[in-house]
Amino acid sequence: MSTMFSKYQFVLLFLVLMASQVVAQRKLIIAKPASPAKYTFYEGEEIRFKLKGERYWNKAFIQGLGDDYIRLHYTTIALSEIEMIDIRSRSHSYLHMVAAIGVYGGVGFIGIDQFNRSIVKGESGFDEKTMLIGGALLSTGALIYLLKRKKVKIGRKFRLRVAEY
């Protein structure tokens, strides 16, 4: 019986000691005030951003995150200096999937109907209804792609902060 008790004590001691060695990882959060994170960047990931007063975009890997700064490969940048962040790599959402289905579905719908009309039925030409439906799918998907957010302007609407988890 004392052997079982010592195993439990050992496991408990091991867990307590390991808990003190766990370090929280920091992440860069882009969110609206008083709302959950919209986009996140972690240490080691690539970020594309534009600084205030500059015309060009910078691209670098995040090497470290402080309370109010980002440490990149050769420099440290304060969060308050960042004007915009490119989020194209983060925007794989439901809307992105719907846009892809619209574009590929529209082209596929027209192609399948044309194949069906020419090979199976032996007819030539295009069907107006098929072109209308396929064109609507394709143009809706393309419109969603064009209107999708590509960058976030930091300021009044979106805030930039560093958090641990």
PDB file of C-alpha atoms in Angstrom:
ATOM      1  CA  MET A   1       0.000   0.000   0.000  1.00  0.00           C
ATOM      2  CA  SER A   2       2.843   2.391   0.741  1.00  0.00           C
ATOM      3  CA  THR A   3       4.212   1.746  -2.758  1.00  0.00           C
ATOM      4  CA  MET A   4       0.985   3.040  -4.364  1.00  0.00           C
ATOM      5  CA  PHE A   5       0.995   6.097  -2.155  1.00  0.00           C
ATOM      6  CA  SER A   6       4.563   6.937  -3.124  1.00  0.00           C
ATOM      7  CA  LYS A   7       3.711   6.643  -6.854  1.00  0.00           C
ATOM      8  CA  TYR A   8       0.929   9.180  -6.452  1.00  0.00           C
ATOM      9  CA  GLN A   9       3.223  11.467  -4.501  1.00  0.00           C
ATOM     10  CA  PHE A  10       5.859  11.198  -7.211  1.00  0.00           C
ATOM     11  CA  VAL A  11       3.342  11.991  -9.976  1.00  0.00           C
ATOM     12  CA  LEU A  12       1.996  14.960  -8.001  1.00  0.00           C
ATOM     13  CA  LEU A  13       5.505  16.274  -7.343  1.00  0.00           C
ATOM     14  CA  PHE A  14       6.382  15.832 -11.028  1.00  0.00           C
ATOM     15  CA  LEU A  15       3.290  17.777 -12.153  1.00  0.00           C
ATOM     16  CA  VAL A  16       3.934  20.604  -9.691  1.00  0.00           C
ATOM     17  CA  LEU A  17       7.556  20.939 -10.806  1.00  0.00           C
ATOM     18  CA  MET A  18       6.625  20.829 -14.496  1.00  0.00           C
ATOM     19  CA  ALA A  19       3.985  23.526 -14.027  1.00  0.00           C
ATOM     20  CA  SER A  20       6.657  25.942 -12.893  1.00  0.00           C
ATOM     21  CA  GLN A  21       8.627  25.305 -16.105  1.00  0.00           C
ATOM     22  CA  VAL A  22       5.756  26.093 -18.473  1.00  0.00           C
ATOM     23  CA  VAL A  23       6.113  29.450 -20.202  1.00  0.00           C
ATOM     24  CA  ALA A  24       3.217  31.282 -21.809  1.00  0.00           C
ATOM     25  CA  GLN A  25       3.577  32.136 -25.471  1.00  0.00           C
ATOM     26  CA  ARG A  26       2.835  35.672 -26.575  1.00  0.00           C
ATOM     27  CA  LYS A  27       0.706  36.558 -29.561  1.00  0.00           C
ATOM     28  CA  LEU A  28       0.005  39.764 -31.446  1.00  0.00           C
ATOM     29  CA  ILE A  29      -3.735  40.438 -31.586  1.00  0.00           C
ATOM     30  CA  ILE A  30      -5.643  42.654 -33.986  1.00  0.00           C
ATOM     31  CA  ALA A  31      -9.165  43.266 -32.701  1.00  0.00           C
ATOM     32  CA  LYS A  32     -11.879  45.817 -32.265  1.00  0.00           C
ATOM     33  CA  PRO A  33     -12.082  47.346 -28.780  1.00  0.00           C
ATOM     34  CA  ALA A  34     -13.936  45.134 -26.270  1.00  0.00           C
ATOM     35  CA  SER A  35     -14.205  42.200 -28.676  1.00  0.00           C
ATOM     36  CA  PRO A  36     -12.331  38.917 -29.153  1.00  0.00           C
ATOM     37  CA  ALA A  37      -9.291  38.627 -31.405  1.00  0.00           C
ATOM     38  CA  LYS A  38     -10.022  39.005 -35.100  1.00  0.00           C
ATOM     39  CA  TYR A  39      -6.522  38.178 -36.384  1.00  0.00           C
ATOM     40  CA  THR A  40      -3.502  36.788 -34.518  1.00  0.00           C
ATOM     41  CA  PHE A  41       0.208  36.560 -35.260  1.00  0.00           C
ATOM     42  CA  TYR A  42       2.618  34.373 -33.269  1.00  0.00           C
ATOM     43  CA  GLU A  43       6.361  34.523 -32.749  1.00  0.00           C
ATOM     44  CA  GLY A  44       8.172  33.019 -35.718  1.00  0.00           C
ATOM     45  CA  GLU A  45       5.500  33.991 -38.234  1.00  0.00           C
ATOM     46  CA  GLU A  46       5.954  36.412 -41.094  1.00  0.00           C
ATOM     47  CA  ILE A  47       4.174  39.754 -40.878  1.00  0.00           C
ATOM     48  CA  ARG A  48       3.734  42.419 -43.537  1.00  0.00           C
ATOM     49  CA  PHE A  49       3.132  45.920 -42.192  1.00  0.00           C
ATOM     50  CA  LYS A  50       3.341  49.612 -43.002  1.00  0.00           C
ATOM     51  CA  LEU A  51       4.772  52.152 -40.571  1.00  0.00           C
ATOM     52  CA  LYS A  52       3.275  55.589 -39.998  1.00  0.00           C
ATOM     53  CA  GLY A  53       4.593  58.189 -42.418  1.00  0.00           C
ATOM     54  CA  GLU A  54       6.094  55.637 -44.838  1.00  0.00           C
ATOM     55  CA  ARG A  55       4.925  54.742 -48.322  1.00  0.00           C
ATOM     56  CA  TYR A  56       6.279  51.204 -48.625  1.00  0.00           C
ATOM     57  CA  TRP A  57       5.395  47.941 -46.899  1.00  0.00           C
ATOM     58  CA  ASN A  58       7.840  46.001 -44.711  1.00  0.00           C
ATOM     59  CA  LYS A  59       7.958  42.230 -44.416  1.00  0.00           C
ATOM     60  CA  ALA A  60       9.773  40.406 -41.607  1.00  0.00           C
ATOM     61  CA  PHE A  61       9.587  37.470 -39.220  1.00  0.00           C
ATOM     62  CA  ILE A  62       8.459  38.132 -35.662  1.00  0.00           C
ATOM     63  CA  GLN A  63      11.308  37.108 -33.358  1.00  0.00           C
ATOM     64  CA  GLY A  64       9.778  38.307 -30.118  1.00  0.00           C
ATOM     65  CA  LEU A  65       6.859  40.209 -28.668  1.00  0.00           C
ATOM     66  CA  GLY A  66       7.038  42.617 -25.749  1.00  0.00           C
ATOM     67  CA  ASP A  67       4.239  44.458 -24.005  1.00  0.00           C
ATOM     68  CA  ASP A  68       4.311  47.336 -26.477  1.00  0.00           C
ATOM     69  CA  TYR A  69       6.807  46.339 -29.182  1.00  0.00           C
ATOM     70  CA  ILE A  70       7.598  43.757 -31.857  1.00  0.00           C
ATOM     71  CA  ARG A  71      11.155  42.489 -32.160  1.00  0.00           C
ATOM     72  CA  LEU A  72      12.035  41.658 -35.754  1.00  0.00           C
ATOM     73  CA  HIS A  73      15.278  40.312 -37.202  1.00  0.00           C
ATOM     74  CA  TYR A  74      17.291  43.538 -37.135  1.00  0.00           C
ATOM     75  CA  THR A  75      15.051  46.020 -35.362  1.00  0.00           C
ATOM     76  CA  THR A  76      12.450  46.634 -32.694  1.00  0.00           C
ATOM     77  CA  ILE A  77       9.234  48.440 -33.590  1.00  0.00           C
ATOM     78  CA  ALA A  78       6.757  49.978 -31.150  1.00  0.00           C
ATOM     79  CA  LEU A  79       3.141  48.959 -31.670  1.00  0.00           C
ATOM     80  CA  SER A  80       2.171  52.628 -31.855  1.00  0.00           C
ATOM     81  CA  GLU A  81       4.384  53.082 -34.962  1.00  0.00           C
ATOM     82  CA  ILE A  82       2.414  50.570 -37.051  1.00  0.00           C
ATOM     83  CA  GLU A  83      -0.217  52.084 -39.344  1.00  0.00           C
ATOM     84  CA  MET A  84      -1.467  49.053 -41.332  1.00  0.00           C
ATOM     85  CA  ILE A  85      -1.070  45.279 -41.334  1.00  0.00           C
ATOM     86  CA  ASP A  86      -1.584  43.022 -44.342  1.00  0.00           C
ATOM     87  CA  ILE A  87      -3.950  40.197 -43.367  1.00  0.00           C
ATOM     88  CA  ARG A  88      -4.284  38.324 -46.666  1.00  0.00           C
ATOM     89  CA  SER A  89      -2.527  35.318 -45.149  1.00  0.00           C
ATOM     90  CA  ARG A  90      -5.037  35.316 -42.244  1.00  0.00           C
ATOM     91  CA  SER A  91      -8.280  35.696 -44.136  1.00  0.00           C
ATOM     92  CA  HIS A  92      -9.098  32.052 -44.844  1.00  0.00           C
ATOM     93  CA  SER A  93     -12.627  32.293 -43.630  1.00  0.00           C
ATOM     94  CA  TYR A  94     -16.094  31.205 -44.596  1.00  0.00           C
ATOM     95  CA  LEU A  95     -16.326  34.133 -47.009  1.00  0.00           C
ATOM     96  CA  HIS A  96     -13.134  33.018 -48.775  1.00  0.00           C
ATOM     97  CA  MET A  97     -14.595  29.533 -49.241  1.00  0.00           C
ATOM     98  CA  VAL A  98     -17.886  30.923 -50.605  1.00  0.00           C
ATOM     99  CA  ALA A  99     -16.002  33.105 -53.100  1.00  0.00           C
ATOM    100  CA  ALA A 100     -13.962  30.152 -54.357  1.00  0.00           C
ATOM    101  CA  ILE A 101     -17.065  27.984 -54.712  1.00  0.00           C
ATOM    102  CA  GLY A 102     -18.770  30.777 -56.660  1.00  0.00           C
ATOM    103  CA  VAL A 103     -15.922  31.288 -59.118  1.00  0.00           C
ATOM    104  CA  TYR A 104     -15.104  27.627 -59.712  1.00  0.00           C
ATOM    105  CA  GLY A 105     -18.756  26.592 -59.554  1.00  0.00           C
ATOM    106  CA  GLY A 106     -19.754  29.126 -62.205  1.00  0.00           C
ATOM    107  CA  VAL A 107     -17.028  28.027 -64.606  1.00  0.00           C
ATOM    108  CA  GLY A 108     -17.723  24.359 -63.871  1.00  0.00           C
ATOM    109  CA  PHE A 109     -21.476  24.765 -64.333  1.00  0.00           C
ATOM    110  CA  ILE A 110     -21.030  26.317 -67.772  1.00  0.00           C
ATOM    111  CA  GLY A 111     -18.384  23.747 -68.766  1.00  0.00           C
ATOM    112  CA  ILE A 112     -20.423  20.732 -67.661  1.00  0.00           C
ATOM    113  CA  ASP A 113     -23.561  21.986 -69.406  1.00  0.00           C
ATOM    114  CA  GLN A 114     -21.637  22.691 -72.609  1.00  0.00           C
ATOM    115  CA  PHE A 115     -20.110  19.200 -72.497  1.00  0.00           C
ATOM    116  CA  ASN A 116     -23.552  17.700 -71.861  1.00  0.00           C
ATOM    117  CA  ARG A 117     -25.157  19.636 -74.729  1.00  0.00           C
ATOM    118  CA  SER A 118     -22.447  18.904 -77.307  1.00  0.00           C
ATOM    119  CA  ILE A 119     -21.483  15.296 -76.487  1.00  0.00           C
ATOM    120  CA  VAL A 120     -24.616  13.739 -75.001  1.00  0.00           C
ATOM    121  CA  LYS A 121     -27.379  15.622 -76.837  1.00  0.00           C
ATOM    122  CA  GLY A 122     -25.399  16.462 -79.981  1.00  0.00           C
ATOM    123  CA  GLU A 123     -26.513  20.105 -79.973  1.00  0.00           C
ATOM    124  CA  SER A 124     -24.343  23.138 -80.591  1.00  0.00           C
ATOM    125  CA  GLY A 125     -24.444  26.592 -79.051  1.00  0.00           C
ATOM    126  CA  PHE A 126     -24.984  27.934 -75.551  1.00  0.00           C
ATOM    127  CA  ASP A 127     -28.075  27.785 -73.383  1.00  0.00           C
ATOM    128  CA  GLU A 128     -29.134  31.220 -72.095  1.00  0.00           C
ATOM    129  CA  LYS A 129     -30.261  29.977 -68.690  1.00  0.00           C
ATOM    130  CA  THR A 130     -27.001  28.129 -68.127  1.00  0.00           C
ATOM    131  CA  MET A 131     -24.958  31.169 -69.090  1.00  0.00           C
ATOM    132  CA  LEU A 132     -27.061  33.368 -66.813  1.00  0.00           C
ATOM    133  CA  ILE A 133     -26.713  31.047 -63.796  1.00  0.00           C
ATOM    134  CA  GLY A 134     -23.010  30.330 -64.395  1.00  0.00           C
ATOM    135  CA  GLY A 135     -22.255  34.001 -64.977  1.00  0.00           C
ATOM    136  CA  ALA A 136     -24.100  34.982 -61.800  1.00  0.00           C
ATOM    137  CA  LEU A 137     -22.133  32.432 -59.751  1.00  0.00           C
ATOM    138  CA  LEU A 138     -18.836  33.512 -61.280  1.00  0.00           C
ATOM    139  CA  SER A 139     -19.455  37.243 -60.888  1.00  0.00           C
ATOM    140  CA  THR A 140     -20.683  36.858 -57.296  1.00  0.00           C
ATOM    141  CA  GLY A 141     -17.555  34.898 -56.362  1.00  0.00           C
ATOM    142  CA  ALA A 142     -15.292  37.413 -58.106  1.00  0.00           C
ATOM    143  CA  LEU A 143     -17.068  40.314 -56.389  1.00  0.00           C
ATOM    144  CA  ILE A 144     -16.569  38.700 -52.978  1.00  0.00           C
ATOM    145  CA  TYR A 145     -12.856  38.239 -53.776  1.00  0.00           C
ATOM    146  CA  LEU A 146     -12.544  41.916 -54.708  1.00  0.00           C
ATOM    147  CA  LEU A 147     -14.437  43.238 -51.687  1.00  0.00           C
ATOM    148  CA  LYS A 148     -12.678  41.005 -49.162  1.00  0.00           C
ATOM    149  CA  ARG A 149     -10.507  42.826 -46.622  1.00  0.00           C
ATOM    150  CA  LYS A 150      -6.798  42.683 -47.510  1.00  0.00           C
ATOM    151  CA  LYS A 151      -5.337  45.001 -44.897  1.00  0.00           C
ATOM    152  CA  VAL A 152      -6.308  46.402 -41.522  1.00  0.00           C
ATOM    153  CA  LYS A 153      -5.731  50.025 -40.595  1.00  0.00           C
ATOM    154  CA  ILE A 154      -4.710  50.297 -36.956  1.00  0.00           C
ATOM    155  CA  GLY A 155      -6.343  53.163 -35.129  1.00  0.00           C
ATOM    156  CA  ARG A 156      -9.921  53.989 -34.282  1.00  0.00           C
ATOM    157  CA  LYS A 157     -11.631  50.789 -35.468  1.00  0.00           C
ATOM    158  CA  PHE A 158      -8.943  48.124 -34.936  1.00  0.00           C
ATOM    159  CA  ARG A 159      -6.431  47.999 -32.081  1.00  0.00           C
ATOM    160  CA  LEU A 160      -3.118  46.196 -31.823  1.00  0.00           C
ATOM    161  CA  ARG A 161      -2.056  44.527 -28.572  1.00  0.00           C
ATOM    162  CA  VAL A 162       0.142  41.730 -27.247  1.00  0.00           C
ATOM    163  CA  ALA A 163      -1.323  39.015 -25.023  1.00  0.00           C
ATOM    164  CA  GLU A 164      -0.129  35.802 -23.415  1.00  0.00           C
ATOM    165  CA  TYR A 165      -1.947  32.515 -23.476  1.00  0.00           C
TER     166      TYR A 165
END
